[in-house]
Amino acid sequence: TRGEDVCYRPYHCGSQSLKEPVTVARKQMTVVEGTYSLHPTFADPYDLKVFLGISPELQRQRILQRPEFLHPRFFGEWIPMEQTYFETFRIRQSCDLVIE
């Protein structure tokens, strides 16, 4: 909204580390995606917010296709943290469009 380029460091799940900084030039339209992209820390810079839902069954199927050593962290840590985040900050309710 300020008309500035954005710099961020992508997270690489495979190595569980931040990659080198990436600068994205300001454009007419920019799509920002990611579970925590609607965190209140970022204020509300978006013109349109879309929540993409997934059934627990399909989520589980997709996680089981990832490396097996990550399964305990997904099921025991990351998914519960994600659900707490969604509920605490009312992420789904704050979106303009919800797609299941």
Coordinates of N, CA and C in Angstrom, one line a residue:
T1 N 0.8 -1.2 0.0 CA 0.0 0.0 0.0 C 0.8 1.3 0.0
R2 N 2.1 1.2 0.4 CA 3.0 2.3 0.4 C 3.7 2.5 -0.9
G3 N 3.5 1.7 -1.9 CA 4.1 1.8 -3.2 C 5.6 1.5 -3.2
E4 N 6.0 0.6 -2.3 CA 7.4 0.2 -2.2 C 7.6 -1.2 -2.6
D5 N 8.9 -1.5 -3.0 CA 9.3 -2.9 -3.2 C 9.3 -3.6 -1.9
V6 N 9.2 -5.0 -1.9 CA 9.1 -5.8 -0.7 C 10.3 -6.7 -0.7
C7 N 11.0 -6.8 0.4 CA 12.1 -7.8 0.6 C 11.7 -8.8 1.6
Y8 N 11.9 -10.1 1.4 CA 11.6 -11.1 2.3 C 12.6 -12.3 2.2
R9 N 12.6 -13.2 3.1 CA 13.5 -14.4 3.1 C 12.6 -15.6 3.1
P10 N 12.5 -16.3 1.9 CA 11.7 -17.5 1.9 C 12.2 -18.6 2.8
Y11 N 11.2 -19.4 3.4 CA 11.6 -20.5 4.2 C 11.6 -21.8 3.4
H12 N 12.7 -22.5 3.5 CA 12.8 -23.8 2.8 C 12.5 -25.0 3.8
C13 N 11.4 -25.6 3.6 CA 11.0 -26.7 4.5 C 12.0 -27.8 4.5
G14 N 12.5 -28.2 3.4 CA 13.4 -29.3 3.3 C 14.7 -29.2 4.2
S15 N 15.2 -28.0 4.2 CA 16.4 -27.7 5.0 C 16.1 -27.1 6.3
Q16 N 14.8 -26.7 6.5 CA 14.3 -26.0 7.7 C 15.1 -24.7 7.9
S17 N 15.3 -23.9 6.9 CA 16.2 -22.7 7.0 C 15.6 -21.6 6.1
L18 N 16.0 -20.4 6.4 CA 15.7 -19.3 5.6 C 16.7 -19.2 4.4
K19 N 16.1 -18.9 3.3 CA 17.0 -18.7 2.1 C 17.4 -17.3 2.0
E20 N 18.2 -17.0 1.0 CA 18.7 -15.6 0.8 C 17.5 -14.7 0.5
P21 N 17.7 -13.4 0.9 CA 16.6 -12.4 0.7 C 16.2 -12.3 -0.8
V22 N 14.9 -12.1 -1.0 CA 14.4 -11.9 -2.3 C 13.7 -10.5 -2.3
T23 N 13.9 -9.7 -3.4 CA 13.2 -8.5 -3.5 C 12.1 -8.6 -4.6
V24 N 10.9 -8.2 -4.3 CA 9.8 -8.2 -5.2 C 9.4 -6.8 -5.5
A25 N 9.6 -6.4 -6.8 CA 9.2 -5.1 -7.2 C 7.7 -4.8 -7.1
R26 N 7.4 -3.6 -6.8 CA 6.0 -3.2 -6.7 C 5.3 -3.4 -8.1
K27 N 4.1 -4.0 -8.1 CA 3.4 -4.2 -9.3 C 1.9 -3.7 -9.1
Q28 N 1.2 -3.7 -10.2 CA -0.2 -3.4 -10.1 C -1.0 -4.4 -9.2
M29 N -0.6 -5.7 -9.3 CA -1.2 -6.7 -8.5 C -0.1 -7.7 -8.0
T30 N -0.1 -8.0 -6.7 CA 0.8 -8.9 -6.1 C 0.0 -9.9 -5.3
V31 N 0.3 -11.2 -5.5 CA -0.4 -12.2 -4.7 C 0.6 -12.7 -3.6
V32 N 0.1 -12.6 -2.4 CA 0.9 -13.0 -1.3 C 0.2 -14.2 -0.7
E33 N 1.0 -15.4 -0.6 CA 0.4 -16.6 0.0 C 1.2 -17.1 1.1
G34 N 0.6 -17.8 1.9 CA 1.3 -18.5 3.1 C 0.4 -18.4 4.3
T35 N 0.5 -19.5 5.1 CA -0.3 -19.6 6.3 C -0.4 -18.4 7.1
Y36 N 0.8 -17.8 7.4 CA 0.9 -16.7 8.3 C 0.9 -15.3 7.6
S37 N 0.5 -15.3 6.4 CA 0.6 -14.0 5.6 C -0.5 -13.0 6.1
L38 N -1.5 -13.5 6.9 CA -2.5 -12.6 7.4 C -2.3 -12.3 8.9
H39 N -1.1 -12.6 9.4 CA -0.9 -12.3 10.8 C -1.0 -10.8 11.1
P40 N -1.6 -10.4 12.2 CA -1.8 -9.0 12.5 C -0.5 -8.1 12.5
T41 N 0.6 -8.8 12.6 CA 1.9 -8.0 12.6 C 2.0 -7.2 11.3
F42 N 1.4 -7.8 10.2 CA 1.5 -7.1 8.9 C 0.4 -6.0 8.7
A43 N -0.3 -5.8 9.8 CA -1.5 -4.8 9.7 C -2.4 -5.4 8.7
D44 N -2.9 -4.5 7.8 CA -3.9 -5.0 6.8 C -3.6 -4.4 5.5
P45 N -2.5 -4.8 4.8 CA -2.1 -4.1 3.6 C -2.8 -4.7 2.3
Y46 N -3.8 -5.6 2.5 CA -4.3 -6.3 1.3 C -5.7 -5.7 0.9
D47 N -5.9 -5.7 -0.4 CA -7.2 -5.3 -0.9 C -8.2 -6.4 -0.9
L48 N -7.7 -7.6 -1.1 CA -8.6 -8.8 -1.1 C -7.9 -9.9 -0.3
K49 N -8.6 -10.5 0.6 CA -8.0 -11.6 1.4 C -8.9 -12.9 1.1
V50 N -8.2 -14.0 0.8 CA -8.8 -15.2 0.4 C -8.3 -16.3 1.3
F51 N -9.2 -17.1 1.9 CA -8.8 -18.2 2.8 C -9.1 -19.5 2.0
L52 N -8.1 -20.3 1.9 CA -8.2 -21.6 1.2 C -8.3 -22.7 2.2
G53 N -9.5 -23.3 2.4 CA -9.6 -24.3 3.4 C -9.3 -25.7 2.8
I54 N -9.1 -26.6 3.7 CA -8.8 -28.0 3.3 C -9.4 -28.9 4.3
S55 N -9.9 -30.0 3.9 CA -10.5 -31.0 4.9 C -9.3 -31.7 5.6
P56 N -9.6 -32.0 6.9 CA -8.5 -32.7 7.6 C -8.1 -34.0 6.9
E57 N -9.0 -34.7 6.2 CA -8.6 -35.9 5.5 C -7.6 -35.7 4.4
L58 N -7.9 -34.7 3.6 CA -7.1 -34.3 2.4 C -5.7 -33.8 2.9
Q59 N -5.8 -33.0 4.0 CA -4.5 -32.4 4.6 C -3.6 -33.6 5.0
R60 N -4.2 -34.6 5.7 CA -3.5 -35.7 6.2 C -2.9 -36.5 5.0
Q61 N -3.7 -36.7 3.9 CA -3.2 -37.4 2.8 C -2.0 -36.7 2.2
R62 N -2.0 -35.4 2.1 CA -0.9 -34.6 1.5 C 0.3 -34.7 2.3
I63 N 0.1 -34.6 3.6 CA 1.3 -34.6 4.6 C 1.9 -36.0 4.5
L64 N 1.2 -37.1 4.4 CA 1.7 -38.4 4.3 C 2.6 -38.6 3.0
Q65 N 2.4 -37.7 2.0 CA 3.3 -37.8 0.8 C 4.6 -37.1 1.0
R66 N 4.8 -36.4 2.1 CA 6.0 -35.7 2.4 C 7.0 -36.7 3.1
P67 N 8.2 -36.3 3.3 CA 9.2 -37.1 4.0 C 8.7 -37.6 5.3
E68 N 8.8 -38.9 5.6 CA 8.2 -39.5 6.8 C 8.8 -38.8 8.1
F69 N 10.0 -38.4 8.1 CA 10.6 -37.8 9.3 C 9.9 -36.5 9.7
L70 N 9.2 -35.9 8.8 CA 8.4 -34.7 9.1 C 7.0 -34.9 9.7
H71 N 6.5 -36.1 9.5 CA 5.1 -36.4 9.9 C 4.8 -36.0 11.4
P72 N 5.7 -36.5 12.3 CA 5.4 -36.1 13.7 C 5.3 -34.6 14.0
R73 N 6.2 -33.8 13.3 CA 6.1 -32.4 13.5 C 4.9 -31.8 12.9
F74 N 4.5 -32.3 11.7 CA 3.2 -31.8 11.1 C 2.0 -32.0 12.1
F75 N 1.9 -33.3 12.5 CA 0.7 -33.7 13.2 C 0.8 -33.2 14.7
G76 N 1.9 -33.2 15.3 CA 2.1 -32.9 16.7 C 2.4 -31.4 17.0
E77 N 2.9 -30.7 16.0 CA 3.3 -29.3 16.3 C 2.7 -28.3 15.3
W78 N 3.0 -28.5 14.0 CA 2.7 -27.4 13.0 C 1.2 -27.3 12.8
I79 N 0.4 -28.4 12.7 CA -1.0 -28.3 12.5 C -1.7 -27.7 13.7
P80 N -1.4 -28.2 14.9 CA -2.0 -27.5 16.1 C -1.7 -26.0 16.2
M81 N -0.4 -25.6 15.9 CA -0.1 -24.2 15.9 C -0.9 -23.4 14.9
E82 N -1.0 -24.0 13.7 CA -1.8 -23.3 12.6 C -3.2 -23.2 13.1
Q83 N -3.8 -24.2 13.6 CA -5.2 -24.1 14.1 C -5.4 -23.0 15.2
T84 N -4.4 -23.0 16.1 CA -4.5 -22.0 17.2 C -4.4 -20.6 16.6
Y85 N -3.5 -20.4 15.6 CA -3.4 -19.1 14.9 C -4.7 -18.7 14.2
F86 N -5.2 -19.7 13.4 CA -6.5 -19.4 12.7 C -7.6 -18.9 13.7
E87 N -7.7 -19.7 14.8 CA -8.8 -19.4 15.8 C -8.5 -18.1 16.6
T88 N -7.3 -17.9 17.1 CA -6.9 -16.7 17.9 C -7.1 -15.4 17.1
F89 N -6.7 -15.4 15.9 CA -6.8 -14.2 15.1 C -8.0 -14.2 14.1
R90 N -8.8 -15.2 14.2 CA -10.0 -15.2 13.4 C -9.7 -15.0 11.9
I91 N -8.7 -15.8 11.5 CA -8.2 -15.6 10.1 C -9.3 -15.9 9.1
R92 N -10.0 -17.0 9.2 CA -11.0 -17.3 8.2 C -12.1 -16.2 8.2
Q93 N -12.5 -15.8 9.3 CA -13.6 -14.8 9.4 C -13.1 -13.4 8.9
S94 N -11.8 -13.1 8.9 CA -11.3 -11.8 8.4 C -11.1 -11.8 6.9
C95 N -11.3 -12.9 6.2 CA -11.1 -12.9 4.8 C -12.4 -12.5 4.0
D96 N -12.2 -11.9 2.9 CA -13.3 -11.5 2.0 C -13.9 -12.7 1.3
L97 N -13.1 -13.7 1.1 CA -13.6 -14.9 0.3 C -13.0 -16.1 1.0
V98 N -13.9 -17.2 1.1 CA -13.4 -18.4 1.7 C -13.7 -19.5 0.6
I99 N -12.7 -20.3 0.3 CA -12.8 -21.3 -0.7 C -12.5 -22.6 0.0
E100 N -13.4 -23.6 0.0 CA -13.2 -24.9 0.6 C -12.7 -25.9 -0.4

